[in-house]
Coordinates of C-alpha atoms and ligand atoms in Angstrom, one line a residue:
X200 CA 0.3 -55.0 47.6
X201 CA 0.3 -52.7 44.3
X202 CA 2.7 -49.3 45.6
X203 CA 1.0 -46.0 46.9
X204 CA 0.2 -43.8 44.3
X205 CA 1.0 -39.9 44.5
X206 CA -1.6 -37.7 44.8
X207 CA 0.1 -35.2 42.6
X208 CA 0.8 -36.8 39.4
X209 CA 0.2 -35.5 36.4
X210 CA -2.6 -38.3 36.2
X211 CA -4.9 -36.9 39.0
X212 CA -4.7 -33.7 36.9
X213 CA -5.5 -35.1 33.5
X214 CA -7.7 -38.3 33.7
X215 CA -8.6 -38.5 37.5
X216 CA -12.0 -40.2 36.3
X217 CA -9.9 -43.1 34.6
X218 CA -7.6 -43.4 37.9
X219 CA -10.2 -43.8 40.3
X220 CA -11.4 -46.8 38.4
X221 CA -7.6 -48.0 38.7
X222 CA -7.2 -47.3 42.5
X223 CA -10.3 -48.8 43.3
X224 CA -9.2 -52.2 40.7
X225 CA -6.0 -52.4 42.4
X226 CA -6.3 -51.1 45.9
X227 CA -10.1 -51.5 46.7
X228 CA -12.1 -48.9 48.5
X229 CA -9.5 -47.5 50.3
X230 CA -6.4 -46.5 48.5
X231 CA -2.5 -45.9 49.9
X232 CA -1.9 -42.5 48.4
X233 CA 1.4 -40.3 49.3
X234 CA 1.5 -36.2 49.1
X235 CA 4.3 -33.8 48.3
X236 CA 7.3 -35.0 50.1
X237 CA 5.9 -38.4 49.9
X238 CA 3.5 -38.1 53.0
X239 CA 1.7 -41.2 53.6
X240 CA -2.2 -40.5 53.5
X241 CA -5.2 -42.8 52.5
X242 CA -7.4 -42.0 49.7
X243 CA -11.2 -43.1 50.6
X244 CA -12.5 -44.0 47.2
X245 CA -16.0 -46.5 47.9
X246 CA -19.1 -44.6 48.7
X247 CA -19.8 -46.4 51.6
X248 CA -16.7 -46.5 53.6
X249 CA -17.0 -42.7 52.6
X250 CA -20.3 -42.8 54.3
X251 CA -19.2 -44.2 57.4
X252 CA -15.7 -41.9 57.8
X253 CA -18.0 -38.8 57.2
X254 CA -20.6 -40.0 59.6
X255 CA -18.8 -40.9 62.9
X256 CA -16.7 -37.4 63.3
X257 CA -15.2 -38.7 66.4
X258 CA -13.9 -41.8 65.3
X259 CA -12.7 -39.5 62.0
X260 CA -12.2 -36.4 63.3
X261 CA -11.9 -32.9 61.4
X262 CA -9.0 -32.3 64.4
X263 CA -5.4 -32.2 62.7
X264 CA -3.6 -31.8 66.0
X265 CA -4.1 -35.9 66.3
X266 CA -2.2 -36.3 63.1
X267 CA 0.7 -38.8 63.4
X268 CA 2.9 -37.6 60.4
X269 CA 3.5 -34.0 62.1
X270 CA 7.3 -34.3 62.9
X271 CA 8.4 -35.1 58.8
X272 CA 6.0 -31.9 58.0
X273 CA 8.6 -28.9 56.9
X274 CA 7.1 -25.1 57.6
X275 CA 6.9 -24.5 54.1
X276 CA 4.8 -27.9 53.3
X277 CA 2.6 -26.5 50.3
X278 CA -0.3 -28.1 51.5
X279 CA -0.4 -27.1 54.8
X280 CA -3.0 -24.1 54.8
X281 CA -5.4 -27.1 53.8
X282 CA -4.2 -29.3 56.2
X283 CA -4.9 -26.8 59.0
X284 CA -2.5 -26.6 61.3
X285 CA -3.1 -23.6 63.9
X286 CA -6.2 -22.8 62.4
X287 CA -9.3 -22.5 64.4
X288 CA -12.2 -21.9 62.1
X289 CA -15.1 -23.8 61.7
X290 CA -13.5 -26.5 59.4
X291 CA -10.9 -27.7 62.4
X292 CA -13.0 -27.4 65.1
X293 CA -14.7 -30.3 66.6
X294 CA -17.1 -31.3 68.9
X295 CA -19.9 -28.9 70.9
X296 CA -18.3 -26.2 69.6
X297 CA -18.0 -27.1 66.1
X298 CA -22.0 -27.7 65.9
X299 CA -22.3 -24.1 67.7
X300 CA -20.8 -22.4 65.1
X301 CA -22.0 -24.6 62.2
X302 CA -25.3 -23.2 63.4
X303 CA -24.8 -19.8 63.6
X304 CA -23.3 -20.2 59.8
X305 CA -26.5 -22.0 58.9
X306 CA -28.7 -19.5 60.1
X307 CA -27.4 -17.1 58.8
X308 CA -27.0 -18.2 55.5
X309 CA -30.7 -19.8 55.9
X310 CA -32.2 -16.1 56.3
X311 CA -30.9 -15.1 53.1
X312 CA -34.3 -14.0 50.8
X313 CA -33.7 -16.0 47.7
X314 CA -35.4 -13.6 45.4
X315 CA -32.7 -10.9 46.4
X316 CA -29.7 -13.3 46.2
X317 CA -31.3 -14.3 42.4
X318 CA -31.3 -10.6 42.0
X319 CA -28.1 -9.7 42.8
X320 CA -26.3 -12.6 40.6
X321 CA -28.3 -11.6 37.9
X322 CA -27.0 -8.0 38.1
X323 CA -23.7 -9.0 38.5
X324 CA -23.7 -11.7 35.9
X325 CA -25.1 -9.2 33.6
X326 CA -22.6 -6.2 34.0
X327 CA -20.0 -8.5 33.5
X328 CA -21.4 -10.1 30.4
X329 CA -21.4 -5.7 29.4
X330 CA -18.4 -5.5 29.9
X331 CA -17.3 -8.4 26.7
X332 CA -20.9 -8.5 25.0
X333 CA -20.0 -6.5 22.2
X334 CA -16.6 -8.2 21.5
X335 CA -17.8 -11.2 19.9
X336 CA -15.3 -13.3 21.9
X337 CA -14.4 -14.1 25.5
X338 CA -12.9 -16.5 27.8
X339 CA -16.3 -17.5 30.3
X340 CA -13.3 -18.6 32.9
X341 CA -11.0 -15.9 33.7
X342 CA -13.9 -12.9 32.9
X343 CA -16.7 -14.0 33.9
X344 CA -16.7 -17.5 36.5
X345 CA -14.0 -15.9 37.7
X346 CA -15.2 -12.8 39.0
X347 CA -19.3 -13.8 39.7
X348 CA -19.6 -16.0 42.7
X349 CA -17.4 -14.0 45.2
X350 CA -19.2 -10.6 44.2
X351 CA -22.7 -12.1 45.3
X352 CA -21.1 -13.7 48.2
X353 CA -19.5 -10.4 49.5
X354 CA -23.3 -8.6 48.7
X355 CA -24.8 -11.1 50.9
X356 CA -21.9 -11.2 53.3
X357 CA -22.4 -7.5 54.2
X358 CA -19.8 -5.3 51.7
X359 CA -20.3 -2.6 49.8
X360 CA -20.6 -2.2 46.1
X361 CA -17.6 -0.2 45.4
X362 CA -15.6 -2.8 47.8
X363 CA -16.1 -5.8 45.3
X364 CA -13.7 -5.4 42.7
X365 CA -10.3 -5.4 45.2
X366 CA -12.4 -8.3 47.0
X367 CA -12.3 -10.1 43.6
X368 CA -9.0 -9.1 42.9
X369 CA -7.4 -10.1 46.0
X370 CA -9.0 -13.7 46.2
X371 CA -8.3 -14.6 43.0
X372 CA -4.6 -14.1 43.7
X373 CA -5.0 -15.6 47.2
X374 CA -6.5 -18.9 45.4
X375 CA -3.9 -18.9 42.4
X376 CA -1.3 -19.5 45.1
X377 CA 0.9 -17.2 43.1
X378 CA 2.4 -14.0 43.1
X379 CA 0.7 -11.8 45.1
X380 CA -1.2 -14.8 46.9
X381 CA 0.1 -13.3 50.5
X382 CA -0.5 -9.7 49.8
X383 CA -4.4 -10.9 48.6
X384 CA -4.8 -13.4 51.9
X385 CA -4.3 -10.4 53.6
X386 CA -6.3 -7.9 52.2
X387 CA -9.2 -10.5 52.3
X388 CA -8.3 -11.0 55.7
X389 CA -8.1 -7.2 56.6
X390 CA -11.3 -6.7 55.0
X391 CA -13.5 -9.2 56.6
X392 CA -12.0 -8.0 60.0
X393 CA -13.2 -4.1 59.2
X394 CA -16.4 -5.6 58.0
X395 CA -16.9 -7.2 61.3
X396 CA -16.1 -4.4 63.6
X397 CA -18.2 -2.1 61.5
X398 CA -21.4 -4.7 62.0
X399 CA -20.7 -5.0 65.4
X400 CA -21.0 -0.9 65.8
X401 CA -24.1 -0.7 63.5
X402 CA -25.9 -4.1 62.2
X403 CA -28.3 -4.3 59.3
X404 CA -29.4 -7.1 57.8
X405 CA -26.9 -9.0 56.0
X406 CA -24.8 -12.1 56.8
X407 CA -22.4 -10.8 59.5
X408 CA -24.5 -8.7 61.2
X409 CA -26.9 -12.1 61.5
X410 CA -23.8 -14.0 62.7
X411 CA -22.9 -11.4 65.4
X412 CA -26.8 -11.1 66.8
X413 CA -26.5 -14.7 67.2
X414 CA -23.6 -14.6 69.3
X415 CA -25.1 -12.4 71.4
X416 CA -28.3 -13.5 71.5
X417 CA -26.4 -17.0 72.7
X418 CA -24.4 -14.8 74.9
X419 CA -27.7 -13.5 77.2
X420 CA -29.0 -16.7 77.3
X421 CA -26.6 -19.3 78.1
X422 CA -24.4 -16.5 80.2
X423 CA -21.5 -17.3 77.7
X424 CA -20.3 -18.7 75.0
X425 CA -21.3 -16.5 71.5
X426 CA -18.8 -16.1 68.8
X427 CA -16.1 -13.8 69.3
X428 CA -15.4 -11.1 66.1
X429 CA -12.3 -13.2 65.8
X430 CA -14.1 -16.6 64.8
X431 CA -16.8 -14.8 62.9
X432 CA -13.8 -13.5 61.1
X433 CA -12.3 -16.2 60.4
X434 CA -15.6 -18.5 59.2
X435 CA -16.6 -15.2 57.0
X436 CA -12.9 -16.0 55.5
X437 CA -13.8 -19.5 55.3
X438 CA -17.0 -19.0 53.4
X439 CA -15.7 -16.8 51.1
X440 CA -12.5 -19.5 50.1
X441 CA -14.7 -22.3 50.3
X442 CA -17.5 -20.7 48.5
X443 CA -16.2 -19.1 45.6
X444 CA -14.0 -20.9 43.4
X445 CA -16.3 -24.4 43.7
X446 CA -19.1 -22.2 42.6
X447 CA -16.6 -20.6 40.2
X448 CA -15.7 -24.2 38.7
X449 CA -19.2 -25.7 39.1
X450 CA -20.4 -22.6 36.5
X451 CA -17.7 -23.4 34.1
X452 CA -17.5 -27.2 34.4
X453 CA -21.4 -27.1 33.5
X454 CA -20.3 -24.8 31.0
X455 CA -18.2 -26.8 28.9
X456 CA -20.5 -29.8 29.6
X457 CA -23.1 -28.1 27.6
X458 CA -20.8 -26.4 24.5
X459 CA -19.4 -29.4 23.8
X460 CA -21.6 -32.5 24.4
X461 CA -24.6 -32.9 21.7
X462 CA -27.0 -34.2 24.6
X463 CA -27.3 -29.9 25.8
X464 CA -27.2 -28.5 22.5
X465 CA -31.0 -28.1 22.1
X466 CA -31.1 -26.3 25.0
X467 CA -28.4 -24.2 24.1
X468 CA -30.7 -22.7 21.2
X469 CA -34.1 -23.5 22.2
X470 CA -34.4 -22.8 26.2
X471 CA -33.3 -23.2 29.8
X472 CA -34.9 -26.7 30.9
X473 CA -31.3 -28.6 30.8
X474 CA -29.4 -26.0 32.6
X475 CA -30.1 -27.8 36.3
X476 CA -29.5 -31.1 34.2
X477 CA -26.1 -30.2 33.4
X478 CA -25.4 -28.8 36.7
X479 CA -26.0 -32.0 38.3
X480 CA -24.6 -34.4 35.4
X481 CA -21.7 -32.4 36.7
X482 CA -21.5 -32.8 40.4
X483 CA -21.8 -36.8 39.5
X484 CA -19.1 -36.7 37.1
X485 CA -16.7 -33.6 36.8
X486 CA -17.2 -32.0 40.3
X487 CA -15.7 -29.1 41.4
X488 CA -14.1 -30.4 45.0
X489 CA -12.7 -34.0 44.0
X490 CA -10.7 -34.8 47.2
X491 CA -11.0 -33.1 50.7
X492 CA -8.6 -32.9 53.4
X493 CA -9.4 -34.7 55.6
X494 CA -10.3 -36.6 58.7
X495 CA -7.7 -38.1 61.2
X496 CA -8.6 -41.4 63.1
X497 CA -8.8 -40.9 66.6
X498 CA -7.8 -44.4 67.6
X499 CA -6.8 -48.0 65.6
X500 CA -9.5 -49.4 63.3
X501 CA -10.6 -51.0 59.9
X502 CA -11.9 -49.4 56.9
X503 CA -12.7 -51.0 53.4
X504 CA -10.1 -54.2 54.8
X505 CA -7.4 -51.9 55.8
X506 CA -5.6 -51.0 59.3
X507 CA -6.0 -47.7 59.9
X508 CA -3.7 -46.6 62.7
X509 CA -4.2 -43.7 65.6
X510 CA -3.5 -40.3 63.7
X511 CA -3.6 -41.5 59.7
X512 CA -4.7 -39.2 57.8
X513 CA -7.5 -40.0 55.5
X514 CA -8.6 -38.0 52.2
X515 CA -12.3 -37.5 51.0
X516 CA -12.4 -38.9 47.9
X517 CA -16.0 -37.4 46.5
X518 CA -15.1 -37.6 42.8
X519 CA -14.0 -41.8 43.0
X520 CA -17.2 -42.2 45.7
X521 CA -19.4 -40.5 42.8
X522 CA -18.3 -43.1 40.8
X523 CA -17.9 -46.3 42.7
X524 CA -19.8 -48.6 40.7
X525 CA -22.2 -49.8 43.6
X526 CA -23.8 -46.4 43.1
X527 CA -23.9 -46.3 39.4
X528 CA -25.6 -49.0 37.8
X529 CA -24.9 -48.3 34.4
X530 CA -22.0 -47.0 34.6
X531 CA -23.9 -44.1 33.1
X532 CA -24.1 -40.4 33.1
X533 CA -26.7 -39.8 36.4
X534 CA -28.8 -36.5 35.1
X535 CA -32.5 -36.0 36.2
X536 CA -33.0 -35.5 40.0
X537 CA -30.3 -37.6 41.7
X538 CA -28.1 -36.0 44.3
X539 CA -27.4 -38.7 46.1
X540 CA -23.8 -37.6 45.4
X541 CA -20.7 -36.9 47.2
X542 CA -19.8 -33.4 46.0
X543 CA -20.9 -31.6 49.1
X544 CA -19.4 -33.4 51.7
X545 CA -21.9 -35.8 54.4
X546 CA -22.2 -35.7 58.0
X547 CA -21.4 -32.9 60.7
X548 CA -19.1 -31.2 58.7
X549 CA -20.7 -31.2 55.2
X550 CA -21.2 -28.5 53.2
X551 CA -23.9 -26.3 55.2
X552 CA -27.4 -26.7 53.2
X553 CA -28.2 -23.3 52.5
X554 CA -24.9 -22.9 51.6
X555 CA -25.7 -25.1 49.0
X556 CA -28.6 -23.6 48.2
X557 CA -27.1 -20.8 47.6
X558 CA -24.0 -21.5 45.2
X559 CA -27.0 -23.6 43.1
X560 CA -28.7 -19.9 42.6
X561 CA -25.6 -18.0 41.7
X562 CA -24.1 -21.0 39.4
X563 CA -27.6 -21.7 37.9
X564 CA -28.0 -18.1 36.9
X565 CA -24.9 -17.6 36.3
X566 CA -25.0 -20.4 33.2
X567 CA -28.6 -18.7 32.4
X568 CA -27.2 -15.1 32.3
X569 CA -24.8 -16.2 29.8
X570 CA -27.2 -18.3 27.4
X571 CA -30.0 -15.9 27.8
X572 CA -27.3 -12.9 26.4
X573 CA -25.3 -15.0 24.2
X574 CA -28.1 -17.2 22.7
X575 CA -25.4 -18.6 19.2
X576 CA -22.6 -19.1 21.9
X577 CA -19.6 -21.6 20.5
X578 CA -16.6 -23.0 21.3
X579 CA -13.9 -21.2 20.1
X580 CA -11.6 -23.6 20.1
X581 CA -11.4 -27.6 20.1
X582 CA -13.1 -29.1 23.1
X583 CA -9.7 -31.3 23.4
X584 CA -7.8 -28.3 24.0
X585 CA -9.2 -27.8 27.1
X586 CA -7.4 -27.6 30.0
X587 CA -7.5 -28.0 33.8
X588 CA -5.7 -26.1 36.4
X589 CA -3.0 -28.8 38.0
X590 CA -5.1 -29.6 40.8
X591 CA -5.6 -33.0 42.5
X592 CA -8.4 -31.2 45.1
X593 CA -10.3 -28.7 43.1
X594 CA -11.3 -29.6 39.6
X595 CA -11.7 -26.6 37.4
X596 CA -10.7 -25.1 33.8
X597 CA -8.1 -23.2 33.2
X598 CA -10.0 -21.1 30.1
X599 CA -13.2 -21.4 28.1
X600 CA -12.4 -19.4 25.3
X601 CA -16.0 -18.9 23.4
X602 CA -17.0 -16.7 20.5
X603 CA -21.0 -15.5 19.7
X604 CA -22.3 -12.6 17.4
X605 CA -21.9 -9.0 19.1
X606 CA -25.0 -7.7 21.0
X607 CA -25.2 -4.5 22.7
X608 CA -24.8 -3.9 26.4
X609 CA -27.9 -3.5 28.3
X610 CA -26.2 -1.0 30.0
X611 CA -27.6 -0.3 33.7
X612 CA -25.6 1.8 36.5
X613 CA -22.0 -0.4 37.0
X614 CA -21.3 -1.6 40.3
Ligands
HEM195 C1 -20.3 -25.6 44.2 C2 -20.1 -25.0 45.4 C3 -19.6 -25.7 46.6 C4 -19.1 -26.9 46.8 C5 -18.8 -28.0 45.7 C6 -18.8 -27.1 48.2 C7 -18.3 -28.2 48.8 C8 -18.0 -28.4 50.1 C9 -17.6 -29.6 50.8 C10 -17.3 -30.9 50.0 C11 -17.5 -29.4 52.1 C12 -17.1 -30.4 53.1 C13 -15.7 -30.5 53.5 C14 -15.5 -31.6 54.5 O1 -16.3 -32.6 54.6 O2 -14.5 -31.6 55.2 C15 -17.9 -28.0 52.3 C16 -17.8 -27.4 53.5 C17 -18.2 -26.1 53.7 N1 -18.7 -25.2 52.8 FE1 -19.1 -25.6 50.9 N2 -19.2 -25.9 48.9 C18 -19.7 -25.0 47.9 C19 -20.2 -23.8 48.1 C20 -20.2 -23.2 49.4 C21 -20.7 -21.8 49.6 C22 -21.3 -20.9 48.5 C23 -20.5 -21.6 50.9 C24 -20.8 -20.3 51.7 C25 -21.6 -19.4 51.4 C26 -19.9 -22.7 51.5 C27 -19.5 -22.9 52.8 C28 -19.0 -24.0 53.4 C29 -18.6 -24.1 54.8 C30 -18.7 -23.0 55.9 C31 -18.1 -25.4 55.0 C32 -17.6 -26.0 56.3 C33 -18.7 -26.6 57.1 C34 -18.2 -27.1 58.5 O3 -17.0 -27.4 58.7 O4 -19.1 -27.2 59.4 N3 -19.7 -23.7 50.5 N4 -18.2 -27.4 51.1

């Protein structure tokens, strides 16, 4: 049998589309893989053994605890704060509980008005594109994906205004993983925690105070249960991470897709109708969350041909399920209305769907903002010197340097 292949090489980073094919030629649908500190893991590449590990949550369960690699996992493993150890939020909890909570999240999100959430990214989008409008040139990643998403998340979530642009600040350093990425976790963390208490003492009508009205009204009617401030701290935390730099990268993914492939030029010039054609071209073929982790096998079983034993570990592979080939017939581009695609995740613990919802309207605005402003947009450098962040999980540019003739600001009150 061909060798495992490690997850981070500089391939996954480059050419991950080319690799998958690979894996999938070599190993089949279910693929040896090995992560830092070459920890043994199995990379689930065929869309239908993806179907059936995401659909039976207790056969593959979200629960790390049941992993059987723990005792060759140093404290300073870098991929442990994905892996989950001692963390209780929504994504590692399992079971009764888990759907509990998933429900609260999805009602809440579900009560957002959508004609106030296009509102607020359009405000937002439009103050930053004020802010580099009459420049000529920007880069769409670092000033603008950047900074859009997790200001209309924190809106919806319940901050204020003035609070956003320490919010923004402190997450992106939290997500670069960099300098500074402790001091932002906890600022984020500090915040959502004050946010919390203050809903708790006086609701209104925002994401939180939705969250902790359901815990109560769960409370009076089952006698117990409700979330605590604790775990409506922590999933606040997690939609925030998990809901801002996907969104981030799904804006400047479909970005690029349209300045530098002849197919979205048109639109680029004469309108908006391609906008949600790119968008999905994208979460087929360049999507933002490539490989999850994970589910751990609760007892001995088969998958694709393999042995899976107690406690593996198996990776999400939604990029190579996207492109397993019994899905694609041509081998082609998939644009028009298919989303039968990977990119949110399937089952119990899938992305929640008006979560989805949701980053669509900021990300699809978003790219609309920016064409609507910047109508002669270009490239401003060679689409071949773009660049991707050295991720194997999270697929996103590094910089999308553009240039466009100056236009004034529309001005408005900044927020
Ligand atoms: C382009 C944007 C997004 C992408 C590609 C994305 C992708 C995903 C995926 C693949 C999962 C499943 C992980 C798994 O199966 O283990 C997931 C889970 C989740 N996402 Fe998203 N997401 C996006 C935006 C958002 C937004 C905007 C929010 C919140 C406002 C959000 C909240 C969540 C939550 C709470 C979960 C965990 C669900 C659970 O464990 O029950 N996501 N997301």
């Amino acid at each position: 049998m061909p060798d495992p292949v490690s997850l981070g090489g500089p391939r996954f980073r480059t050419e991950p589309a080319e690799l998958y094919r690979e894996l999938r030629r070599e190993h089949g649908a279910v693929a040896p893989v090995l992560l830092d500190g070459d920890v043994p893991a199995w990379l689930v590449l065929g869309y239908r053994e993806l179907h059936q590990v995401t659909g039976d949550p207790v056969l593959f369960s979200r629960d790390s605890g049941l992993w059987n690699q723990w005792h060759r996992i140093p404290d300073d493993w870098p991929l442990l704060p994905m892996i989950g150890r001692g963390q209780s939020s929504v994504l590692y909890t399992v079971g009764e509980r888990h759907r509990e909570r998933a429900a609260v999240i999805s009602d809440a999100l579900e009560a957002v008005d959508p004609f106030e959430l296009r509102a607020h990214a359009e405000r937002f989008a439009d103050e930053l594109i004020d802010a580099v409008c009459a420049k000529g040139e920007t880069d769409l990643v670092a000033d603008y994906a950047a900074l859009l998403p997790v200001r209309v998340l924190a809106t919806l979530f319940g901050f204020a205004d003035e609070q956003g642009p320490d919010l923004v600040g402190a997450l992106n350093a939290m997500i670069n993983g960099r300098e500074g990425a402790i001091a932002g976790q906890l600022h984020v963390a500090a915040s959502m925690a004050r946010l919390v208490a203050d809903r708790a003492a006086r609701p209104t009508d925002d994401v939180v105070s939705r969250m902790l009205a359901a815990g109560h009204a769960r409370h009076s009617h089952w006698g117990s249960g409700g979330l605590t401030h604790e775990e409506i701290t922590q999933d606040i935390m997690v939609m925030m991470a998990a809901g801002h730099q996907p969104t981030a990268d799904w804006i400047g993914n479909s970005l690029r897709l349209m300045l530098t492939d002849d197919r979205f030029a048109a639109s680029l010039f004469g309108g908006r109708h391609s906008v949600p054609e790119a968008m999905n071209e994208v979460l087929w073929e360049d999507t933002p969350t490539q490989n999850v982790a994970g589910r751990w096998a609760s007892r001995d079983t088969r998958l694709g041909g393999r042995a899976i034993h107690a406690g593996d570990l198996l990776l999400l592979g939604l990029q190579g399920a996207n492109h397993d080939p019994q899905v694609r017939t041509h081998g082609s581009a998939l644009t028009g209305g298919n989303s039968a695609h990977f990119s949110f995740g399937h089952g119990e613990h899938r992305c929640p769907f008006p979560a989805q919802e949701i980053a669509e309207v900021i990300a699809r605005t978003g790219i609309e903002v920016v064409l609507d402003r910047l109508p002669d947009i270009d490239l401003a450098v060679p689409a071949e010197s773009l660049t991707r962040r050295p991720s194997p999980w999270l697929r996103g540019l590094t910089e999308l340097p553009v240039r466009f003739t100056p236009v004034p600001a529309l001005g408005g009150t900044p927020v």
